[in-house]
Amino acid sequence: MQLFRHKSPLITGTIILTVTGFVSRFIGFFYRIFLSRIFGAEGMGIYQLISPVLALSFSLTVAGMQTAISKYVAGETVSKDYRSSASHLFTGFVLSMAASVVCAVGIYCFSEPIAAYFLLESRTAPLLRIIALSIPLATVHSCINGYFYGIRKTSVPSLCQLAEQLIRVGSVYVIYFFCSKRGMTPTISFAVVGLVIGESASMLVSIIAVRAHFENAVPKNYGPLLKMNFTSFAETAKRLLTLALPLSLNRVIINFLQSIEAIFIPNRLMSYGYDNAAALSVYGVLTGMSLPLILFPSAITNSICVLLLPIVSEADASDNVGTIKKAVHKSISYGFGLGVLFTALFLLFGRFLGRFLYQSTLAGSFILVLSFLCPLMYIASTLNSILNGLGKTGITFAYSMISLLVRLGFVFWAIPRFGIHGYLVGLIASQMVQTLLCMFAVRKYR
């Protein structure tokens, strides 16, 4: 079997995910430009600080379960066992929803101490209370998206992503202009309200899609699909949790370290000599303006990664080394070529883009340095997906940990001495370490 025996699903799915990813990121760019001009760099810094809480809550509630659902429904396209697929989706949803409700209530009730002692910024407390409402909503569409990824119908997750982005951005625009006409001063809370509205839209789209799917697939037997007794529910739950819990634990640890990284960048900048406002402004420019632009082209590699995993998993199960070797070779060659192309573009136009898009020379200087991340990121992301497909999740977890620890070292040691540029060097160094480790891990397939 060749790498692209499943050529049509892979190419079609990649195109759908890539186009949707580009459209969403394109919309997101204008949205970030809008936010940066309305709320300034400091406001963007405060807004970005709530990201660690969202990432941790996603890891705790649904990240591992989404992958587990995807894995256990993957055989539906061949077996047509819709009852088994529906039971895995329903069971995973119930477990994740219970966790998400607990998480949402915890964040809402303890927003003040989380803001003060974890995020080290008390002004994020009202934002945390708002985003708590989005956690159960995100759980719904994440579980359903996991199902559709498993049966390789990427159009539904893509539509959910696009709906979330369009409604989120549109709602914030409407709220802003409504308040402006009435003389009200806009606050960054408007952007967080838009996030909740966007998650609601994505949830509705996913529910409509999954209901239509089952009605079309099994119109005569759609009703009894979800009839489960306690024993079958417990067995399915055990099967899902056996896979989901280790994945979730890995994600929680990784996201916790990423949270420490994000939270302490402004803190260490103050050790370098900035005041609180200046530190948040620099952090906002880096994470809210420059990095999103650098990450924009990764919509291509992210789409490939989502679809590489099941193909490599199948090749590994059938001991098809040739397919795996082709996947590794193409991942490295295409990732490097694409990365060099975008590095050159960012080096040529980085300063202009910073001034034109964000009216910030600092953003432009960050883009120039960060451009060297592109080849490293693209190679590492696809190789990580291949390693996960080979069942080597422990290795990818270890490599991510090593990369993060390198970055944390630069946060705590380099930023107080060299400022934000010490961290930029740390980003490149950590990504280089991870990429080299991934290439070492797949050396026998090269």
PDB file of N, CA and C in Angstrom, residues 3-4 10 14 18 297-313 323-339 373-392 396 399-400 431 434-435 437-439 441-442 445:
ATOM      1  N   LEU A   3       1.639   5.432   0.372  1.00  0.00           N
ATOM      2  CA  LEU A   3       1.241   6.406   1.398  1.00  0.00           C
ATOM      3  C   LEU A   3      -0.130   6.956   1.122  1.00  0.00           C
ATOM      4  N   PHE A   4      -0.435   7.187  -0.133  1.00  0.00           N
ATOM      5  CA  PHE A   4      -1.707   7.802  -0.427  1.00  0.00           C
ATOM      6  C   PHE A   4      -2.646   6.842  -1.150  1.00  0.00           C
ATOM      7  N   LEU A  10      -7.335  11.788   2.112  1.00  0.00           N
ATOM      8  CA  LEU A  10      -6.273  12.614   2.664  1.00  0.00           C
ATOM      9  C   LEU A  10      -6.218  13.965   1.971  1.00  0.00           C
ATOM     10  N   THR A  14      -7.376  17.327   3.656  1.00  0.00           N
ATOM     11  CA  THR A  14      -6.343  18.348   3.860  1.00  0.00           C
ATOM     12  C   THR A  14      -6.754  19.670   3.219  1.00  0.00           C
ATOM     13  N   THR A  18      -7.308  22.925   5.334  1.00  0.00           N
ATOM     14  CA  THR A  18      -6.385  24.018   5.042  1.00  0.00           C
ATOM     15  C   THR A  18      -7.130  25.279   4.623  1.00  0.00           C
ATOM     16  N   PRO A 297       0.836  30.377   8.371  1.00  0.00           N
ATOM     17  CA  PRO A 297       0.986  29.330   7.340  1.00  0.00           C
ATOM     18  C   PRO A 297       0.873  27.911   7.893  1.00  0.00           C
ATOM     19  N   SER A 298       0.962  27.743   9.206  1.00  0.00           N
ATOM     20  CA  SER A 298       0.905  26.392   9.771  1.00  0.00           C
ATOM     21  C   SER A 298      -0.476  25.765   9.622  1.00  0.00           C
ATOM     22  N   ALA A 299      -1.450  26.521   9.090  1.00  0.00           N
ATOM     23  CA  ALA A 299      -2.752  25.923   8.771  1.00  0.00           C
ATOM     24  C   ALA A 299      -2.576  24.757   7.807  1.00  0.00           C
ATOM     25  N   ILE A 300      -1.577  24.839   6.932  1.00  0.00           N
ATOM     26  CA  ILE A 300      -1.329  23.755   5.974  1.00  0.00           C
ATOM     27  C   ILE A 300      -0.836  22.512   6.702  1.00  0.00           C
ATOM     28  N   THR A 301       0.225  22.671   7.503  1.00  0.00           N
ATOM     29  CA  THR A 301       0.799  21.504   8.181  1.00  0.00           C
ATOM     30  C   THR A 301      -0.135  20.953   9.246  1.00  0.00           C
ATOM     31  N   ASN A 302      -0.889  21.805   9.906  1.00  0.00           N
ATOM     32  CA  ASN A 302      -1.842  21.320  10.913  1.00  0.00           C
ATOM     33  C   ASN A 302      -2.896  20.420  10.273  1.00  0.00           C
ATOM     34  N   SER A 303      -3.355  20.793   9.090  1.00  0.00           N
ATOM     35  CA  SER A 303      -4.352  19.988   8.389  1.00  0.00           C
ATOM     36  C   SER A 303      -3.782  18.626   8.010  1.00  0.00           C
ATOM     37  N   ILE A 304      -2.542  18.628   7.539  1.00  0.00           N
ATOM     38  CA  ILE A 304      -1.900  17.367   7.175  1.00  0.00           C
ATOM     39  C   ILE A 304      -1.716  16.486   8.402  1.00  0.00           C
ATOM     40  N   CYS A 305      -1.347  17.098   9.523  1.00  0.00           N
ATOM     41  CA  CYS A 305      -1.115  16.341  10.763  1.00  0.00           C
ATOM     42  C   CYS A 305      -2.371  15.596  11.212  1.00  0.00           C
ATOM     43  N   VAL A 306      -3.512  16.273  11.150  1.00  0.00           N
ATOM     44  CA  VAL A 306      -4.768  15.655  11.580  1.00  0.00           C
ATOM     45  C   VAL A 306      -5.051  14.386  10.783  1.00  0.00           C
ATOM     46  N   LEU A 307      -4.727  14.405   9.489  1.00  0.00           N
ATOM     47  CA  LEU A 307      -5.064  13.287   8.617  1.00  0.00           C
ATOM     48  C   LEU A 307      -3.932  12.278   8.453  1.00  0.00           C
ATOM     49  N   LEU A 308      -2.702  12.682   8.796  1.00  0.00           N
ATOM     50  CA  LEU A 308      -1.582  11.746   8.742  1.00  0.00           C
ATOM     51  C   LEU A 308      -1.713  10.668   9.811  1.00  0.00           C
ATOM     52  N   LEU A 309      -2.195  11.056  10.988  1.00  0.00           N
ATOM     53  CA  LEU A 309      -2.214  10.138  12.124  1.00  0.00           C
ATOM     54  C   LEU A 309      -2.966   8.841  11.838  1.00  0.00           C
ATOM     55  N   PRO A 310      -4.223   8.874  11.361  1.00  0.00           N
ATOM     56  CA  PRO A 310      -4.914   7.602  11.107  1.00  0.00           C
ATOM     57  C   PRO A 310      -4.277   6.787   9.986  1.00  0.00           C
ATOM     58  N   ILE A 311      -3.696   7.450   8.968  1.00  0.00           N
ATOM     59  CA  ILE A 311      -3.065   6.717   7.872  1.00  0.00           C
ATOM     60  C   ILE A 311      -1.811   5.998   8.349  1.00  0.00           C
ATOM     61  N   VAL A 312      -0.986   6.685   9.153  1.00  0.00           N
ATOM     62  CA  VAL A 312       0.220   6.061   9.698  1.00  0.00           C
ATOM     63  C   VAL A 312      -0.150   4.960  10.683  1.00  0.00           C
ATOM     64  N   SER A 313      -1.210   5.182  11.463  1.00  0.00           N
ATOM     65  CA  SER A 313      -1.675   4.152  12.408  1.00  0.00           C
ATOM     66  C   SER A 313      -2.049   2.876  11.664  1.00  0.00           C
ATOM     67  N   THR A 323       5.042   2.687   3.526  1.00  0.00           N
ATOM     68  CA  THR A 323       4.152   3.827   3.666  1.00  0.00           C
ATOM     69  C   THR A 323       4.677   4.794   4.725  1.00  0.00           C
ATOM     70  N   ILE A 324       5.168   4.254   5.830  1.00  0.00           N
ATOM     71  CA  ILE A 324       5.688   5.095   6.909  1.00  0.00           C
ATOM     72  C   ILE A 324       6.930   5.851   6.445  1.00  0.00           C
ATOM     73  N   LYS A 325       7.800   5.167   5.696  1.00  0.00           N
ATOM     74  CA  LYS A 325       9.006   5.829   5.188  1.00  0.00           C
ATOM     75  C   LYS A 325       8.653   6.987   4.261  1.00  0.00           C
ATOM     76  N   LYS A 326       7.644   6.773   3.408  1.00  0.00           N
ATOM     77  CA  LYS A 326       7.231   7.854   2.509  1.00  0.00           C
ATOM     78  C   LYS A 326       6.653   9.024   3.286  1.00  0.00           C
ATOM     79  N   ALA A 327       5.892   8.723   4.331  1.00  0.00           N
ATOM     80  CA  ALA A 327       5.317   9.787   5.154  1.00  0.00           C
ATOM     81  C   ALA A 327       6.415  10.616   5.807  1.00  0.00           C
ATOM     82  N   VAL A 328       7.445   9.933   6.342  1.00  0.00           N
ATOM     83  CA  VAL A 328       8.557  10.628   6.989  1.00  0.00           C
ATOM     84  C   VAL A 328       9.320  11.481   5.979  1.00  0.00           C
ATOM     85  N   HIS A 329       9.642  10.886   4.833  1.00  0.00           N
ATOM     86  CA  HIS A 329      10.415  11.607   3.815  1.00  0.00           C
ATOM     87  C   HIS A 329       9.667  12.842   3.315  1.00  0.00           C
ATOM     88  N   LYS A 330       8.389  12.675   3.012  1.00  0.00           N
ATOM     89  CA  LYS A 330       7.608  13.806   2.506  1.00  0.00           C
ATOM     90  C   LYS A 330       7.426  14.870   3.586  1.00  0.00           C
ATOM     91  N   SER A 331       7.255  14.464   4.834  1.00  0.00           N
ATOM     92  CA  SER A 331       7.075  15.424   5.925  1.00  0.00           C
ATOM     93  C   SER A 331       8.301  16.308   6.079  1.00  0.00           C
ATOM     94  N   ILE A 332       9.483  15.690   6.018  1.00  0.00           N
ATOM     95  CA  ILE A 332      10.714  16.469   6.192  1.00  0.00           C
ATOM     96  C   ILE A 332      10.958  17.365   4.985  1.00  0.00           C
ATOM     97  N   SER A 333      10.849  16.814   3.774  1.00  0.00           N
ATOM     98  CA  SER A 333      11.164  17.603   2.576  1.00  0.00           C
ATOM     99  C   SER A 333      10.162  18.728   2.349  1.00  0.00           C
ATOM    100  N   TYR A 334       8.860  18.413   2.477  1.00  0.00           N
ATOM    101  CA  TYR A 334       7.849  19.453   2.264  1.00  0.00           C
ATOM    102  C   TYR A 334       7.863  20.476   3.398  1.00  0.00           C
ATOM    103  N   GLY A 335       8.049  20.006   4.619  1.00  0.00           N
ATOM    104  CA  GLY A 335       8.094  20.924   5.755  1.00  0.00           C
ATOM    105  C   GLY A 335       9.250  21.893   5.646  1.00  0.00           C
ATOM    106  N   PHE A 336      10.411  21.383   5.234  1.00  0.00           N
ATOM    107  CA  PHE A 336      11.587  22.245   5.085  1.00  0.00           C
ATOM    108  C   PHE A 336      11.386  23.249   3.954  1.00  0.00           C
ATOM    109  N   GLY A 337      10.894  22.767   2.821  1.00  0.00           N
ATOM    110  CA  GLY A 337      10.679  23.666   1.688  1.00  0.00           C
ATOM    111  C   GLY A 337       9.680  24.762   1.986  1.00  0.00           C
ATOM    112  N   LEU A 338       8.569  24.374   2.591  1.00  0.00           N
ATOM    113  CA  LEU A 338       7.543  25.356   2.939  1.00  0.00           C
ATOM    114  C   LEU A 338       8.075  26.337   3.977  1.00  0.00           C
ATOM    115  N   GLY A 339       8.843  25.820   4.945  1.00  0.00           N
ATOM    116  CA  GLY A 339       9.387  26.674   5.993  1.00  0.00           C
ATOM    117  C   GLY A 339      10.363  27.703   5.458  1.00  0.00           C
ATOM    118  N   LEU A 373      11.651  30.293  12.869  1.00  0.00           N
ATOM    119  CA  LEU A 373      10.923  29.170  13.451  1.00  0.00           C
ATOM    120  C   LEU A 373      10.240  28.309  12.388  1.00  0.00           C
ATOM    121  N   CYS A 374       9.908  28.891  11.242  1.00  0.00           N
ATOM    122  CA  CYS A 374       9.028  28.232  10.274  1.00  0.00           C
ATOM    123  C   CYS A 374       9.487  26.837   9.846  1.00  0.00           C
ATOM    124  N   PRO A 375      10.706  26.651   9.325  1.00  0.00           N
ATOM    125  CA  PRO A 375      11.091  25.294   8.905  1.00  0.00           C
ATOM    126  C   PRO A 375      11.084  24.301  10.061  1.00  0.00           C
ATOM    127  N   LEU A 376      11.528  24.756  11.223  1.00  0.00           N
ATOM    128  CA  LEU A 376      11.594  23.878  12.389  1.00  0.00           C
ATOM    129  C   LEU A 376      10.193  23.441  12.830  1.00  0.00           C
ATOM    130  N   MET A 377       9.259  24.391  12.866  1.00  0.00           N
ATOM    131  CA  MET A 377       7.899  24.085  13.309  1.00  0.00           C
ATOM    132  C   MET A 377       7.208  23.118  12.362  1.00  0.00           C
ATOM    133  N   TYR A 378       7.356  23.341  11.063  1.00  0.00           N
ATOM    134  CA  TYR A 378       6.628  22.531  10.091  1.00  0.00           C
ATOM    135  C   TYR A 378       7.127  21.091  10.084  1.00  0.00           C
ATOM    136  N   ILE A 379       8.440  20.920  10.194  1.00  0.00           N
ATOM    137  CA  ILE A 379       8.992  19.558  10.238  1.00  0.00           C
ATOM    138  C   ILE A 379       8.571  18.858  11.524  1.00  0.00           C
ATOM    139  N   ALA A 380       8.712  19.547  12.660  1.00  0.00           N
ATOM    140  CA  ALA A 380       8.414  18.927  13.958  1.00  0.00           C
ATOM    141  C   ALA A 380       6.942  18.546  14.079  1.00  0.00           C
ATOM    142  N   SER A 381       6.040  19.391  13.594  1.00  0.00           N
ATOM    143  CA  SER A 381       4.616  19.114  13.762  1.00  0.00           C
ATOM    144  C   SER A 381       4.196  17.866  12.992  1.00  0.00           C
ATOM    145  N   THR A 382       4.674  17.722  11.756  1.00  0.00           N
ATOM    146  CA  THR A 382       4.296  16.547  10.972  1.00  0.00           C
ATOM    147  C   THR A 382       4.959  15.281  11.518  1.00  0.00           C
ATOM    148  N   LEU A 383       6.211  15.384  11.953  1.00  0.00           N
ATOM    149  CA  LEU A 383       6.878  14.213  12.529  1.00  0.00           C
ATOM    150  C   LEU A 383       6.233  13.796  13.847  1.00  0.00           C
ATOM    151  N   ASN A 384       5.776  14.775  14.615  1.00  0.00           N
ATOM    152  CA  ASN A 384       5.044  14.452  15.853  1.00  0.00           C
ATOM    153  C   ASN A 384       3.795  13.655  15.552  1.00  0.00           C
ATOM    154  N   SER A 385       3.072  14.048  14.503  1.00  0.00           N
ATOM    155  CA  SER A 385       1.859  13.342  14.122  1.00  0.00           C
ATOM    156  C   SER A 385       2.182  11.911  13.700  1.00  0.00           C
ATOM    157  N   ILE A 386       3.278  11.733  12.971  1.00  0.00           N
ATOM    158  CA  ILE A 386       3.691  10.393  12.557  1.00  0.00           C
ATOM    159  C   ILE A 386       4.046   9.541  13.773  1.00  0.00           C
ATOM    160  N   LEU A 387       4.790  10.116  14.710  1.00  0.00           N
ATOM    161  CA  LEU A 387       5.157   9.374  15.920  1.00  0.00           C
ATOM    162  C   LEU A 387       3.921   8.979  16.730  1.00  0.00           C
ATOM    163  N   ASN A 388       2.950   9.877  16.802  1.00  0.00           N
ATOM    164  CA  ASN A 388       1.699   9.532  17.495  1.00  0.00           C
ATOM    165  C   ASN A 388       0.968   8.410  16.763  1.00  0.00           C
ATOM    166  N   GLY A 389       1.001   8.451  15.432  1.00  0.00           N
ATOM    167  CA  GLY A 389       0.379   7.386  14.649  1.00  0.00           C
ATOM    168  C   GLY A 389       1.051   6.044  14.850  1.00  0.00           C
ATOM    169  N   LEU A 390       2.351   6.081  15.168  1.00  0.00           N
ATOM    170  CA  LEU A 390       3.108   4.860  15.443  1.00  0.00           C
ATOM    171  C   LEU A 390       2.923   4.384  16.880  1.00  0.00           C
ATOM    172  N   GLY A 391       2.117   5.116  17.645  1.00  0.00           N
ATOM    173  CA  GLY A 391       1.877   4.739  19.036  1.00  0.00           C
ATOM    174  C   GLY A 391       2.948   5.214  19.991  1.00  0.00           C
ATOM    175  N   LYS A 392       3.834   6.082  19.534  1.00  0.00           N
ATOM    176  CA  LYS A 392       4.935   6.555  20.373  1.00  0.00           C
ATOM    177  C   LYS A 392       4.568   7.875  21.059  1.00  0.00           C
ATOM    178  N   THR A 396       6.724  11.557  22.076  1.00  0.00           N
ATOM    179  CA  THR A 396       6.343  12.930  21.714  1.00  0.00           C
ATOM    180  C   THR A 396       6.092  13.774  22.960  1.00  0.00           C
ATOM    181  N   TYR A 399       9.550  14.719  24.327  1.00  0.00           N
ATOM    182  CA  TYR A 399      10.190  15.751  23.517  1.00  0.00           C
ATOM    183  C   TYR A 399       9.549  17.123  23.744  1.00  0.00           C
ATOM    184  N   SER A 400       8.235  17.132  23.874  1.00  0.00           N
ATOM    185  CA  SER A 400       7.543  18.396  24.153  1.00  0.00           C
ATOM    186  C   SER A 400       7.971  18.951  25.509  1.00  0.00           C
ATOM    187  N   GLN A 431      12.669  25.060  19.751  1.00  0.00           N
ATOM    188  CA  GLN A 431      12.081  24.427  18.577  1.00  0.00           C
ATOM    189  C   GLN A 431      13.107  23.612  17.815  1.00  0.00           C
ATOM    190  N   GLN A 434      13.513  20.307  19.702  1.00  0.00           N
ATOM    191  CA  GLN A 434      12.400  19.387  19.460  1.00  0.00           C
ATOM    192  C   GLN A 434      12.458  18.792  18.056  1.00  0.00           C
ATOM    193  N   THR A 435      12.778  19.603  17.076  1.00  0.00           N
ATOM    194  CA  THR A 435      12.843  19.115  15.690  1.00  0.00           C
ATOM    195  C   THR A 435      13.931  18.064  15.529  1.00  0.00           C
ATOM    196  N   LEU A 437      15.200  16.146  17.838  1.00  0.00           N
ATOM    197  CA  LEU A 437      14.796  14.941  18.568  1.00  0.00           C
ATOM    198  C   LEU A 437      13.790  14.123  17.756  1.00  0.00           C
ATOM    199  N   CYS A 438      12.835  14.806  17.125  1.00  0.00           N
ATOM    200  CA  CYS A 438      11.846  14.101  16.299  1.00  0.00           C
ATOM    201  C   CYS A 438      12.510  13.417  15.103  1.00  0.00           C
ATOM    202  N   MET A 439      13.472  14.096  14.483  1.00  0.00           N
ATOM    203  CA  MET A 439      14.177  13.498  13.358  1.00  0.00           C
ATOM    204  C   MET A 439      14.993  12.285  13.805  1.00  0.00           C
ATOM    205  N   ALA A 441      14.133  10.332  16.283  1.00  0.00           N
ATOM    206  CA  ALA A 441      13.181   9.276  16.626  1.00  0.00           C
ATOM    207  C   ALA A 441      12.701   8.502  15.404  1.00  0.00           C
ATOM    208  N   VAL A 442      12.664   9.150  14.235  1.00  0.00           N
ATOM    209  CA  VAL A 442      12.173   8.471  13.015  1.00  0.00           C
ATOM    210  C   VAL A 442      13.322   8.080  12.090  1.00  0.00           C
ATOM    211  N   TYR A 445      13.229   5.171   9.608  1.00  0.00           N
ATOM    212  CA  TYR A 445      12.285   5.233   8.494  1.00  0.00           C
ATOM    213  C   TYR A 445      12.759   6.178   7.395  1.00  0.00           C
TER     214      TYR A 445
END
